[in-house]
Coordinates of C-alpha atoms in Angstrom, one line a residue:
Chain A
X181 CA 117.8 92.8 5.6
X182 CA 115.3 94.6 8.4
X183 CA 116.9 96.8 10.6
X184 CA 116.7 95.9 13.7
X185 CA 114.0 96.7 16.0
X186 CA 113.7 98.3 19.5
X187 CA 113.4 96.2 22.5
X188 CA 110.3 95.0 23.0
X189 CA 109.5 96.3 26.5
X190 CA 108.9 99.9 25.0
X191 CA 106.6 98.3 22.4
X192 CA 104.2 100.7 20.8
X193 CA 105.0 103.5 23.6
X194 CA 106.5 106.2 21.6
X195 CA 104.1 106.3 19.3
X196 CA 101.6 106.3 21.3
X197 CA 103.5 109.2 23.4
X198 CA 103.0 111.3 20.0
X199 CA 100.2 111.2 19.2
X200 CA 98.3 111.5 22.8
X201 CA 100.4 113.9 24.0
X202 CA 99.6 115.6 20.3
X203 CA 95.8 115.6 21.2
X204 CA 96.9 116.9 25.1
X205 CA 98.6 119.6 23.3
X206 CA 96.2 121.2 21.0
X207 CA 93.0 120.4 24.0
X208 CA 94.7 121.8 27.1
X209 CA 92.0 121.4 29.2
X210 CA 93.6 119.5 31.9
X211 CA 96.5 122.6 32.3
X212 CA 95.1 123.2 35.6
X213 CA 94.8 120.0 37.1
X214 CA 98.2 119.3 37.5
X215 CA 102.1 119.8 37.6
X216 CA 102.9 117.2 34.1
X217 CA 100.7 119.6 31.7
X218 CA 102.4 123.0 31.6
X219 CA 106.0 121.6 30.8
X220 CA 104.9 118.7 28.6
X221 CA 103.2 121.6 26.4
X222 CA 106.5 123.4 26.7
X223 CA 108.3 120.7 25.3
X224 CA 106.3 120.0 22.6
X225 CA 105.8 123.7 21.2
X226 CA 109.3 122.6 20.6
X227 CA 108.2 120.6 17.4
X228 CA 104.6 121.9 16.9
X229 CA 105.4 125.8 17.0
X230 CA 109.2 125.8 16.3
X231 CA 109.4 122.7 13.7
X232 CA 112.0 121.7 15.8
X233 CA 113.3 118.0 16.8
X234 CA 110.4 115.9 18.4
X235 CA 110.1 115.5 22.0
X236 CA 112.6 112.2 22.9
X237 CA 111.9 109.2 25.2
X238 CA 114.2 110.9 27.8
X239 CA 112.4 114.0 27.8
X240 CA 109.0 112.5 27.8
X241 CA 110.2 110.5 31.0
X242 CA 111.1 113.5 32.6
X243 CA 107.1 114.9 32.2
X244 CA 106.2 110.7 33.4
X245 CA 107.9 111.5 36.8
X246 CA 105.6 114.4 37.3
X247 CA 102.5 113.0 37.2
X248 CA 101.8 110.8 40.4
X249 CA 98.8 109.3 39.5
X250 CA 95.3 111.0 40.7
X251 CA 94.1 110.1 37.8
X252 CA 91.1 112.8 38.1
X253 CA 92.7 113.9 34.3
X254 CA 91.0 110.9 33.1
X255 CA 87.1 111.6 33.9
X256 CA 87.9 115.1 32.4
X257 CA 89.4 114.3 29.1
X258 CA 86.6 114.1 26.7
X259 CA 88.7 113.3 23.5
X260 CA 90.0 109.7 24.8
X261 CA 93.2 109.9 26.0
X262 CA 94.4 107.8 29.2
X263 CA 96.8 110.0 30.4
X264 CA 97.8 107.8 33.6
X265 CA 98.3 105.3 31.5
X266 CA 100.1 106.3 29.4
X267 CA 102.8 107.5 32.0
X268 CA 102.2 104.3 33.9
X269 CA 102.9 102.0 30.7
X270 CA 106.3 104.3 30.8
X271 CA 107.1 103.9 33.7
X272 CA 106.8 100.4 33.5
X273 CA 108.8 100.2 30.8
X274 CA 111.4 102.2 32.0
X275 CA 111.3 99.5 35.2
X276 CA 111.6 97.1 33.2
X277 CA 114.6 98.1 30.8
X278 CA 116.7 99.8 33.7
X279 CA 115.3 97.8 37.4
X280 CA 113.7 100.1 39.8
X281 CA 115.7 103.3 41.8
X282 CA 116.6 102.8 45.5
X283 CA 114.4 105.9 46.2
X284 CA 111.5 104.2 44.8
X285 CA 111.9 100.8 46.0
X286 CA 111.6 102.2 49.6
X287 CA 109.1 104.4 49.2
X288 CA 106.6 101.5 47.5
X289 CA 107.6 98.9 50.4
X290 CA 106.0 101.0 53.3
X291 CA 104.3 97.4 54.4
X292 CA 107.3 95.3 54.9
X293 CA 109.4 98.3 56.3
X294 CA 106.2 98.8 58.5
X295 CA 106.3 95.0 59.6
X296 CA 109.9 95.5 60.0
X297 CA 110.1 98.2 62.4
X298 CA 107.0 98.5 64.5
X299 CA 108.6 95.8 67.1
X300 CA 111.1 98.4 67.5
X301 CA 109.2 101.2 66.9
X302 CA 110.5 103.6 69.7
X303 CA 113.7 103.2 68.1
X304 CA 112.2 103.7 64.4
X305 CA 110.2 106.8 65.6
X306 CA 113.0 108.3 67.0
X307 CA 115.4 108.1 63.9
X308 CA 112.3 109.4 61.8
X309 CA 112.1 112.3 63.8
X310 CA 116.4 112.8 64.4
X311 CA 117.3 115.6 62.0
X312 CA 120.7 114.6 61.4
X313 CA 119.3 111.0 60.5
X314 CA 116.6 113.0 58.1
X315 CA 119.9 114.7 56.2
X316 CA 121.3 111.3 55.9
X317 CA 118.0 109.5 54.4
X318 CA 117.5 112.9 52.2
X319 CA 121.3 112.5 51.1
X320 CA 121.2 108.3 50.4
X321 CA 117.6 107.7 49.1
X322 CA 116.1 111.5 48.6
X323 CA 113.3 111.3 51.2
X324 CA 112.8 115.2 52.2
X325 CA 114.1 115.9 55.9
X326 CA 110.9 118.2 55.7
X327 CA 108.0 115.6 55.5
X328 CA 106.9 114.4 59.0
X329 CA 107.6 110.6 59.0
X330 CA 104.0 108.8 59.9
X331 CA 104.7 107.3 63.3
X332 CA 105.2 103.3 63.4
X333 CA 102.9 101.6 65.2
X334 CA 103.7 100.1 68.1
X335 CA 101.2 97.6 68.0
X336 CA 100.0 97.1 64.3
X337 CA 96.3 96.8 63.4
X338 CA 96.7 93.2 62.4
X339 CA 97.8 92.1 66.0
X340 CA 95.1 94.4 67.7
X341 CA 92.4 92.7 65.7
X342 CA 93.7 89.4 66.9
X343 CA 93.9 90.2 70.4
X344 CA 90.4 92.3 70.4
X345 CA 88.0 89.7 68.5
X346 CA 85.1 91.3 67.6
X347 CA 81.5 90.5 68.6
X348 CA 80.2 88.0 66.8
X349 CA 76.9 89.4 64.6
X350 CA 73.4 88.6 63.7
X351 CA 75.1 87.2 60.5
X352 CA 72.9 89.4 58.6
X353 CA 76.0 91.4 57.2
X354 CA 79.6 89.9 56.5
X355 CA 82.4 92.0 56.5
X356 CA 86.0 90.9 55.4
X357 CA 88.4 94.3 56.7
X358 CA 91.2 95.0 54.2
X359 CA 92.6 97.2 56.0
X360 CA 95.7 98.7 54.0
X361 CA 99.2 98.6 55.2
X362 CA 99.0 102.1 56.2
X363 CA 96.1 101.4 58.8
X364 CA 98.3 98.3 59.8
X365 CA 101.5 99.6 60.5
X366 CA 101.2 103.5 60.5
X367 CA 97.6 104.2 61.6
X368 CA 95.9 101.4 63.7
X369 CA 93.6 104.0 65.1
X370 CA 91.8 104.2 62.0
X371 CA 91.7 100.6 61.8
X372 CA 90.4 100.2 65.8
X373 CA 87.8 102.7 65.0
X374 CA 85.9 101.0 62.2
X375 CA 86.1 97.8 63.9
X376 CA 84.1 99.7 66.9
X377 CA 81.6 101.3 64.6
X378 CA 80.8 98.1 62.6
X379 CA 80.8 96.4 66.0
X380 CA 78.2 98.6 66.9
X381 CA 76.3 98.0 64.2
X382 CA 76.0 94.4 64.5
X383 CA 78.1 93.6 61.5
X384 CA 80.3 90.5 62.1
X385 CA 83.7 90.6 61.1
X386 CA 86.6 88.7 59.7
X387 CA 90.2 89.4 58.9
X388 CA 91.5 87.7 56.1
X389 CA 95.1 87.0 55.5
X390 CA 96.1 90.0 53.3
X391 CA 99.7 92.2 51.6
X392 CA 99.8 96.0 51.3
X393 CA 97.0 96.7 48.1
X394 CA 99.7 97.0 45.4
X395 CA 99.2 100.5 44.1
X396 CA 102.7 101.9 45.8
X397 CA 104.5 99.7 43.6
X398 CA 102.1 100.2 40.4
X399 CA 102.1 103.3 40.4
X400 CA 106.1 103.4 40.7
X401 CA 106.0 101.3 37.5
X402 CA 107.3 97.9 39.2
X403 CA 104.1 96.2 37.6
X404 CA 105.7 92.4 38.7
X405 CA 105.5 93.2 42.7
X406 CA 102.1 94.9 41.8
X407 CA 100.8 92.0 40.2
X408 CA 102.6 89.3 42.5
X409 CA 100.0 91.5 45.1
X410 CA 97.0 91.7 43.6
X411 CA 97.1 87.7 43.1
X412 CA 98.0 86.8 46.3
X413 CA 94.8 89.0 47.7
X414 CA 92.6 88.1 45.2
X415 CA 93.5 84.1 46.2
X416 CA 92.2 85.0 49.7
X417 CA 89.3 87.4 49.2
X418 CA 87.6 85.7 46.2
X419 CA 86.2 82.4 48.1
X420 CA 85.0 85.2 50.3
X421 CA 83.4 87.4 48.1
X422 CA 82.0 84.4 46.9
X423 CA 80.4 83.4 50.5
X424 CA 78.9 86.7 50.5
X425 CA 81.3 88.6 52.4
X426 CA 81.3 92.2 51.8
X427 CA 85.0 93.6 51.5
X428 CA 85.4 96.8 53.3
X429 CA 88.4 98.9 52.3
X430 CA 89.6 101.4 55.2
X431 CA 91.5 103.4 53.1
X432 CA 89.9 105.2 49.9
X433 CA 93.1 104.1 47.7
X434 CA 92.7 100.5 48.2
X435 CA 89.2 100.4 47.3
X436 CA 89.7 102.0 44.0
X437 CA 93.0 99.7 43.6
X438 CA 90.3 96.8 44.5
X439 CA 87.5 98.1 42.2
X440 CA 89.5 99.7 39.3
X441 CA 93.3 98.3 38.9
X442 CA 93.2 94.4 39.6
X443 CA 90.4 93.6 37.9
X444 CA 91.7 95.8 34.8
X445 CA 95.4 94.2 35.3
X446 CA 94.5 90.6 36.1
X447 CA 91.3 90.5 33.5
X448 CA 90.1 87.6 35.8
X449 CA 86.2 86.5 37.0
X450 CA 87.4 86.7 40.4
X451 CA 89.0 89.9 40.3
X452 CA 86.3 91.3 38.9
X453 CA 83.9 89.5 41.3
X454 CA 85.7 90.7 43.9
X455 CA 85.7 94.2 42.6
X456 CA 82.1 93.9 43.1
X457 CA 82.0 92.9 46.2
X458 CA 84.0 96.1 47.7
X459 CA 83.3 98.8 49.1
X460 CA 85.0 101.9 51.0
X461 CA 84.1 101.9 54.6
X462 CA 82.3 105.5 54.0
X463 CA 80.3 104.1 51.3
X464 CA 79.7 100.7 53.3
X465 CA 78.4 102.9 56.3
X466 CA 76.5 105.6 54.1
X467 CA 74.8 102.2 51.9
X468 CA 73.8 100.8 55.7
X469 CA 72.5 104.7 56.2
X470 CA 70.3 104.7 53.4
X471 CA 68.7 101.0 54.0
X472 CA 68.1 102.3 57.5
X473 CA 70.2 99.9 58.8
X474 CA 72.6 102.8 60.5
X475 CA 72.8 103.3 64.2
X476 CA 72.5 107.1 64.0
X477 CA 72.4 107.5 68.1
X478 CA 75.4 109.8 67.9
X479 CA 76.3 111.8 71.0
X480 CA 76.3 116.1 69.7
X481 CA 80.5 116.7 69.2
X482 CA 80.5 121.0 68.9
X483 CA 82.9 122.2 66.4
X484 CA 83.7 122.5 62.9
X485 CA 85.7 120.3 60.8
X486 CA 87.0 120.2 57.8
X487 CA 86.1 117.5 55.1
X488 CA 88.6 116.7 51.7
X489 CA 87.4 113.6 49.8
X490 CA 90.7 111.4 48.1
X491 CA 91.4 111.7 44.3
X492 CA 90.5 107.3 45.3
X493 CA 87.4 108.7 46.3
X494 CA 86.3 111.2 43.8
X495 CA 87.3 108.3 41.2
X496 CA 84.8 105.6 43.0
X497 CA 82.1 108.5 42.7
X498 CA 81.8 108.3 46.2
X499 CA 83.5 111.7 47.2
X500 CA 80.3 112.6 49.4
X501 CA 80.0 109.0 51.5
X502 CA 82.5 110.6 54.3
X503 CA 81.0 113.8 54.6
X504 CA 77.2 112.8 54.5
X505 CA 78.0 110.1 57.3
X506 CA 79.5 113.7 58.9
X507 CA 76.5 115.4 58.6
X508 CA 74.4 112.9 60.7
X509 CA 76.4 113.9 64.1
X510 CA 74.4 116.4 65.7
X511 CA 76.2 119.6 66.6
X512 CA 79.4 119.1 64.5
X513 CA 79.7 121.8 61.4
X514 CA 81.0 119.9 58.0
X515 CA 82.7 122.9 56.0
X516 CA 83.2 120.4 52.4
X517 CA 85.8 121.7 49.5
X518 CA 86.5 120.6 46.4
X519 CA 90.2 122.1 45.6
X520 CA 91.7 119.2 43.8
X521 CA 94.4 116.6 44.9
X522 CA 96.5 117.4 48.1
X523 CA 99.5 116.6 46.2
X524 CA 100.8 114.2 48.1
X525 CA 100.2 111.2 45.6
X526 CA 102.0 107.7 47.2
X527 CA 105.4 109.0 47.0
X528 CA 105.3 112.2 45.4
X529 CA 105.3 114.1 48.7
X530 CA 108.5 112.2 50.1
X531 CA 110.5 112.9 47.7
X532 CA 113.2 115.4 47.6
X533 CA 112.7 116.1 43.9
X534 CA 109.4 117.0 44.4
X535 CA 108.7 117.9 47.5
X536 CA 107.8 121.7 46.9
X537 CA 106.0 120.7 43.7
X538 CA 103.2 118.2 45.6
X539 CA 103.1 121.2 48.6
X540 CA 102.2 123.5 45.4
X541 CA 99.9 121.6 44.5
X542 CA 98.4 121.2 47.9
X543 CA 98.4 124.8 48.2
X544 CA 95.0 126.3 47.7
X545 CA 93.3 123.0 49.7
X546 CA 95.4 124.3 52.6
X547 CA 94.5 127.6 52.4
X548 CA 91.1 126.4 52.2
X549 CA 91.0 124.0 55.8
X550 CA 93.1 127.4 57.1
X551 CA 90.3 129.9 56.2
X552 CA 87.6 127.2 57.9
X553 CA 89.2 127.3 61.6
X554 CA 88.3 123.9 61.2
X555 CA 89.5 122.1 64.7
X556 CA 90.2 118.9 62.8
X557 CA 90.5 117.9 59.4
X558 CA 88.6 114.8 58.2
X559 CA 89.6 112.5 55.3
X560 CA 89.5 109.4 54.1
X561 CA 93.1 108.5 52.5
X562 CA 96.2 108.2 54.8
X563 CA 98.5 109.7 53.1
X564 CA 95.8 113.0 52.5
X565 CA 96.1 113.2 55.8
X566 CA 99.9 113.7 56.5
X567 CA 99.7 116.4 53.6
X568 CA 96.8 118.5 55.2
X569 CA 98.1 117.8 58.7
X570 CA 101.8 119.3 57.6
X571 CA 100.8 121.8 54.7
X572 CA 97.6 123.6 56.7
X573 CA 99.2 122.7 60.6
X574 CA 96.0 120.8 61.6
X575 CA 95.2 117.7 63.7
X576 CA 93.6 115.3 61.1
X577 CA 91.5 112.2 61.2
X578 CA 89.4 110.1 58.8
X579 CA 85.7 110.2 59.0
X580 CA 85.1 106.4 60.6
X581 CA 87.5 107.5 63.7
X582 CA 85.1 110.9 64.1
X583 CA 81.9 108.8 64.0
X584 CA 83.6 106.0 66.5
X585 CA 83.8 109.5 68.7
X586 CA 80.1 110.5 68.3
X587 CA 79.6 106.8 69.4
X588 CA 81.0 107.4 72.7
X589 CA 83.7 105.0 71.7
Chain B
X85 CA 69.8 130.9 -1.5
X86 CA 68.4 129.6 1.8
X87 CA 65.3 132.0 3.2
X88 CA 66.6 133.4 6.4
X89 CA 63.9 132.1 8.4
X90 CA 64.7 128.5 6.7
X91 CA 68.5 129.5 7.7
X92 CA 68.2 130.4 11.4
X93 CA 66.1 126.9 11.7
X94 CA 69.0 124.8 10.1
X95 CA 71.6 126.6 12.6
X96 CA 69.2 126.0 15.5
X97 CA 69.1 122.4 14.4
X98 CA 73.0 122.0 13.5
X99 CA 73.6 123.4 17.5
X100 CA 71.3 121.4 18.6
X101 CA 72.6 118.3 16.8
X102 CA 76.3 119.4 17.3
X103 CA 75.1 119.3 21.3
X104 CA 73.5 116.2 21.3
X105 CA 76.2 114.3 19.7
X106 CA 79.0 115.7 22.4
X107 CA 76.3 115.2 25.1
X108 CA 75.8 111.6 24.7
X109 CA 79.6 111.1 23.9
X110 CA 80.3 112.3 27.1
X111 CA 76.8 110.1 28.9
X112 CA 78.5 106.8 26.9
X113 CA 81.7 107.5 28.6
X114 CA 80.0 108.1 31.8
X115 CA 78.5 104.7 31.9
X116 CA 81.8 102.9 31.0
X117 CA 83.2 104.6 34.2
X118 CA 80.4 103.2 36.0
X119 CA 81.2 100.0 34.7
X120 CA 84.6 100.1 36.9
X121 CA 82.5 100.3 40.3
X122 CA 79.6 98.6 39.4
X123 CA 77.6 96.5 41.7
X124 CA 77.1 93.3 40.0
X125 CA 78.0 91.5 36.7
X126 CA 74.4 92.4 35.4
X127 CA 74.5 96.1 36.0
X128 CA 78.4 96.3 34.5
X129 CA 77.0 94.1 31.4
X130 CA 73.6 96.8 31.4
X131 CA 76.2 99.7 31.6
X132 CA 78.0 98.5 28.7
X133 CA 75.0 98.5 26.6
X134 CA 74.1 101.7 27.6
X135 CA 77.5 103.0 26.5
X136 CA 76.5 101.6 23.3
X137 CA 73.5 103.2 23.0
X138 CA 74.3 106.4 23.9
X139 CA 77.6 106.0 20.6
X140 CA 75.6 104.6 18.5
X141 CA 72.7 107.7 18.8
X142 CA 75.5 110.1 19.1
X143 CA 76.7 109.0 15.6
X144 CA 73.1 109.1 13.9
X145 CA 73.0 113.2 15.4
X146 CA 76.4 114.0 13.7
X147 CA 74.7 112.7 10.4
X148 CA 71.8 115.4 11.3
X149 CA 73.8 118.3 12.0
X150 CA 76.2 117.5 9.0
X151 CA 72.9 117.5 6.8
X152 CA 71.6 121.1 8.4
X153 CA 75.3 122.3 7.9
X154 CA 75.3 121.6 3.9
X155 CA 71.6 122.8 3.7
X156 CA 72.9 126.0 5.3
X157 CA 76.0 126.3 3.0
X158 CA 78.2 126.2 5.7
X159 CA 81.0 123.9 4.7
X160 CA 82.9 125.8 1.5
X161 CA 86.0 125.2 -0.7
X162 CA 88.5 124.0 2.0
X163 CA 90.9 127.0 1.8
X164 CA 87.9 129.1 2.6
X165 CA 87.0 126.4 5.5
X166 CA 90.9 127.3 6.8
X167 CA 89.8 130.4 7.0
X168 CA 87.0 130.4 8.5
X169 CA 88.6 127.6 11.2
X170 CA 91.3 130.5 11.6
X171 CA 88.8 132.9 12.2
X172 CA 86.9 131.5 15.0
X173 CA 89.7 130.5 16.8
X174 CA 91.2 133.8 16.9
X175 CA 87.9 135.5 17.9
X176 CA 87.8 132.8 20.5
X177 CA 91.0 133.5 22.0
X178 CA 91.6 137.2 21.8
X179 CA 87.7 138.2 22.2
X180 CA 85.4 135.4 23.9
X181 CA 88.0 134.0 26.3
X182 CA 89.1 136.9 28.3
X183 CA 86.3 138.1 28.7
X184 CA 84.9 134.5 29.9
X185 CA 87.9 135.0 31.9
X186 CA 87.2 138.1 33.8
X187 CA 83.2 137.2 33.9
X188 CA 84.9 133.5 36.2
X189 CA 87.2 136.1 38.2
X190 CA 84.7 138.6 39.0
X191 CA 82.4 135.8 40.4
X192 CA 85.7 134.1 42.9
X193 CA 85.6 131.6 40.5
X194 CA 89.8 131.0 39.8
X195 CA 89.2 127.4 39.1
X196 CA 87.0 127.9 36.2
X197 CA 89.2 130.9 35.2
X198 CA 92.4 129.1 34.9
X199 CA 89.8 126.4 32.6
X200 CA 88.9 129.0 30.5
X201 CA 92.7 130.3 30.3
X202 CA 94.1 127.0 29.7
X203 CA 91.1 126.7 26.9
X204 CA 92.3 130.4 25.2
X205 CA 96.1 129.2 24.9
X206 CA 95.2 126.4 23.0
X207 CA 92.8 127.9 20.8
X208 CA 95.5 130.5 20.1
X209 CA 97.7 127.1 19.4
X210 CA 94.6 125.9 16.5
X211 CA 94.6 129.2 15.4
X212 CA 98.6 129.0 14.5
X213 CA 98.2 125.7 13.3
X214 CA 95.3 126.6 10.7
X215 CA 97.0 129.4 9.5
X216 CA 100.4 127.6 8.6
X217 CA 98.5 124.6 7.0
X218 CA 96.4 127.7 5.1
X219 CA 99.8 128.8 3.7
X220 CA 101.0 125.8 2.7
X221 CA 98.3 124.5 0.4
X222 CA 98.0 127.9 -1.0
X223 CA 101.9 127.8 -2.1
X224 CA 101.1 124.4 -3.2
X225 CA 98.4 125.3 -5.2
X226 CA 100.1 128.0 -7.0
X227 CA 103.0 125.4 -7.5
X228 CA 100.6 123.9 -9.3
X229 CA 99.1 126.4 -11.6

């Protein structure tokens, strides 16, 4: 008789908890980079100092819910271990054995609560903003009655776009916008802005039928909404990449989900064509810059801002794009840092539970944009930008909206 | 016994080696991260190679700098390689370290201080872990005598 075995949906994972974390444990290099190392080290001097009992599933899953997934861990490990992965695989796992928490499940639906509430988004503002409401929704789902709630849109990106058709181009250079559910229904600005600026430039636009990227919910470990996501975009966008269109991502996140996870989790041609075919608008606009094919007729804007590339960013290798494009405005002052992740992380910085940790971690990047007197700080991830905006008390804006500004727009 | 002149070229070439290898380990893995934001299918299918390359010449240096090291009687008995494992680690983590440590601080650099701190404590964690395999084949060897 063979015993019987686990449930399959944990498959190799324990093992392969051992012995990576093992390696993690006796390298340590990655300590510094974030909150998941110090305890997960803690917990295993249990067995590897002590000869005590080995770290259990339950305890490991506590160390899985403190890394958010920046994944900058994984360019700096040199001895092979996917860290993100590994916790990602958990996580899944976990989903899959016990369904997803009510926290979560909100937190990774930001699209459809978006689509939901911006025709009453007066209404929606003001209950994000009531503090006895933010008790409540700290109380019943564990979002922190600290955070400042991004403002619904009133009019989301997709309807502007419909109602302001853009010029039509020379032809000469496609774009398809995936504009991310944040720009859609939290931050149209961003979205209006990088229409203008491509306008400008002559590049003629479409806007494909499109969902929210998917990385909210991979990242939370519900890998079936993720995947039901990346299909239904890749369905649209590859008979476009295929055309030739250029897919421009206007938030760093997306791209990276575009280039790195769907093509990885799918394994299809046409995810991985249209990986190829996308770019972040900052490197779309800094490529156009470099073939001399850039309007740089920029009106001088005086000051001094503040520039923080995305983890999404620094993982593309395109953590400069924003802030050269920056650099080209005459008059304007770039101070540039590289302090790390903000902390904020998808959901990290909603939650209750670890609130404090992702303003920790945001810490020295605050202290940072503080010590610049920067009037503005300039990013190009979303959710950066409601972590620098409430962490170092600064307005905050991504690059494309600064550059629609030095336009005149 | 090895000339000293003869010795201080077979260390220069073991470093050497020893730095070549980890150097194009860590160009292959470049290249493979290139691979996730490449351009076209040709350049990800180029990058891939490349990757290959850069393993497969990193392999061929360990061989070199594992010849240099036997030349230069550098790998012993292993209870005396324990040892000497043991050794290094500790003068890495209660000698180099700190003072790498202070050097990072004194220059404002706190991010590559906390690396090198980070580094220390897990040295200090080899060093443990050398020394309590040490014992254990020593009591196993005098079991078996």
């Amino acid at each position: 008789m063979s015993t019987p075995t686990e449930p399959t949906v944990w498959g190799d994972l324990d093992k392969r908890f051992k012995t990576d974390t093992k390696k993690c444990y006796y390298c340590g290099i990655c300590e510094p980079l974030c909150p998941a190392f110090t305890p997960l080290f803690k917990l295993l001097s249990r067995e590897y100092e002590e000869q005590g009992a080995p770290a259990t599933r339950e305890e490991f899953g506590a160390i899985a819910d403190l890394c958010y997934y920046c994944k900058l861990c994984l360019p700096a490990c040199g001895i092979g271990v996917n860290f993100p992965r590994l916790i990602l695989d958990y996580k899944i796992a976990r989903v899959k054995e016990r369904g997803q928490t009510l926290q979560n499940t909100l937190l990774m639906n930001q699209e459809l609560i978006g689509k939901l509430s911006s025709p009453v988004a007066p209404i929606a503002n003001w209950a994000l903003a009531n503090g006895l409401n933010r008790r409540v929704m700290e109380f019943v789902v564990g979002i922190d009655h600290r955070r400042t709630m991004p403002k619904i849109a009133g009019e989301p990106f997709p309807r502007w776009f419909k109602n302001h058709p853009p010029k039509k181009g020379a032809g000469t250079r496609k774009v398809a916008i995936f504009s991310g559910c944040f720009t859609d229904y939290y931050d149209p600005a961003v979205g209006i802005a990088a229409v203008k600026v491509l306008e400008r430039n002559g590049v003629e636009m479409i806007y494909p039928q499109q969902r929210c990227c998917g990385i909210p919910m991979l990242s939370e470990g519900s890998l079936d909404k993720a995947l039901e996501n990346f299909k239904a975009n890749i369905s649209v966008l590859a008979p476009l990449a295929k055309e030739g269109y250029t897919i421009v991502a206007l938030d760093g996140p997306c791209a990276m989900t575009f280039r790195q996870e769907v093509p990885q989790f799918l394994g299809t041609e046409d995810a991985r064509n249209v990986g190829f075919r996308v770019r972040d608008i900052n490197q779309y606009l800094s490529e156009m810059f470099k073939r001399g094919e850039l309007d740089t007729n920029f009106n001088p804007v005086e000051g001094t801002v503040a520039y923080h590339a995305s983890c999404a960013a620094k993982l593309q290798r395109i953590e400069t794009a924003g802030f050269d494009l920056l650099k080209l405005i005459p008059g304007l002052t770039v101070a540039r840092v590289d302090k790390g992740c903000c902390g904020f992380d998808g959901t990290f910085g909603f939650k209750k539970q670890t609130f404090d940790l992702a303003n920790q971690v945001g810490a020295e990047l605050f202290a940072w944009v503080k010590s610049t007197n920067a009037q503005e700080a300039i990013t190009d991830c979303p959710l950066c930008k409601v972590q620098i905006a409430d962490g170092a008390h600064v307005r905050t804006a991504h690059p494309v909206e600064v550059i629609a500004r030095a336009y005149g727009f | 016994m090895i000339p000293e002149t003869v010795r201080q070229e077979l260390a220069g070439g073991f470093a050497g080696e020893s730095q070549a290898n980890r150097k194009y380990l860590f160009f292959a893995k470049k290249a493979e991260e290139e691979i996730n934001f490449a351009p076209s299918a040709e350049v990800a299918d180029l990058l891939k190679e490349v990757a290959e390359l850069f393993r497969e010449t990193a392999e061929e240096e360990t061989a070199h700098a594992y010849a240099h090291l036997v030349a230069m009687e550098g790998v012993h008995d292993t209870l005396e390689n324990l040892k000497v494992a043991f050794d290094g680690e500790t003068y890495e983590y209660t000698t180099m370290y700190p003072a790498s440590v202070q050097a990072a601080k004194a220059a404002g650099r706190e991010d590559i201080a906390r690396q090198f701190e980070s580094t220390s404590s897990a040295e200090k964690r080899h060093a443990a872990r050398y020394e309590r395999m040490m014992q254990r084949l020593k009591e196993a060897y005098a079991r078996a005598n």
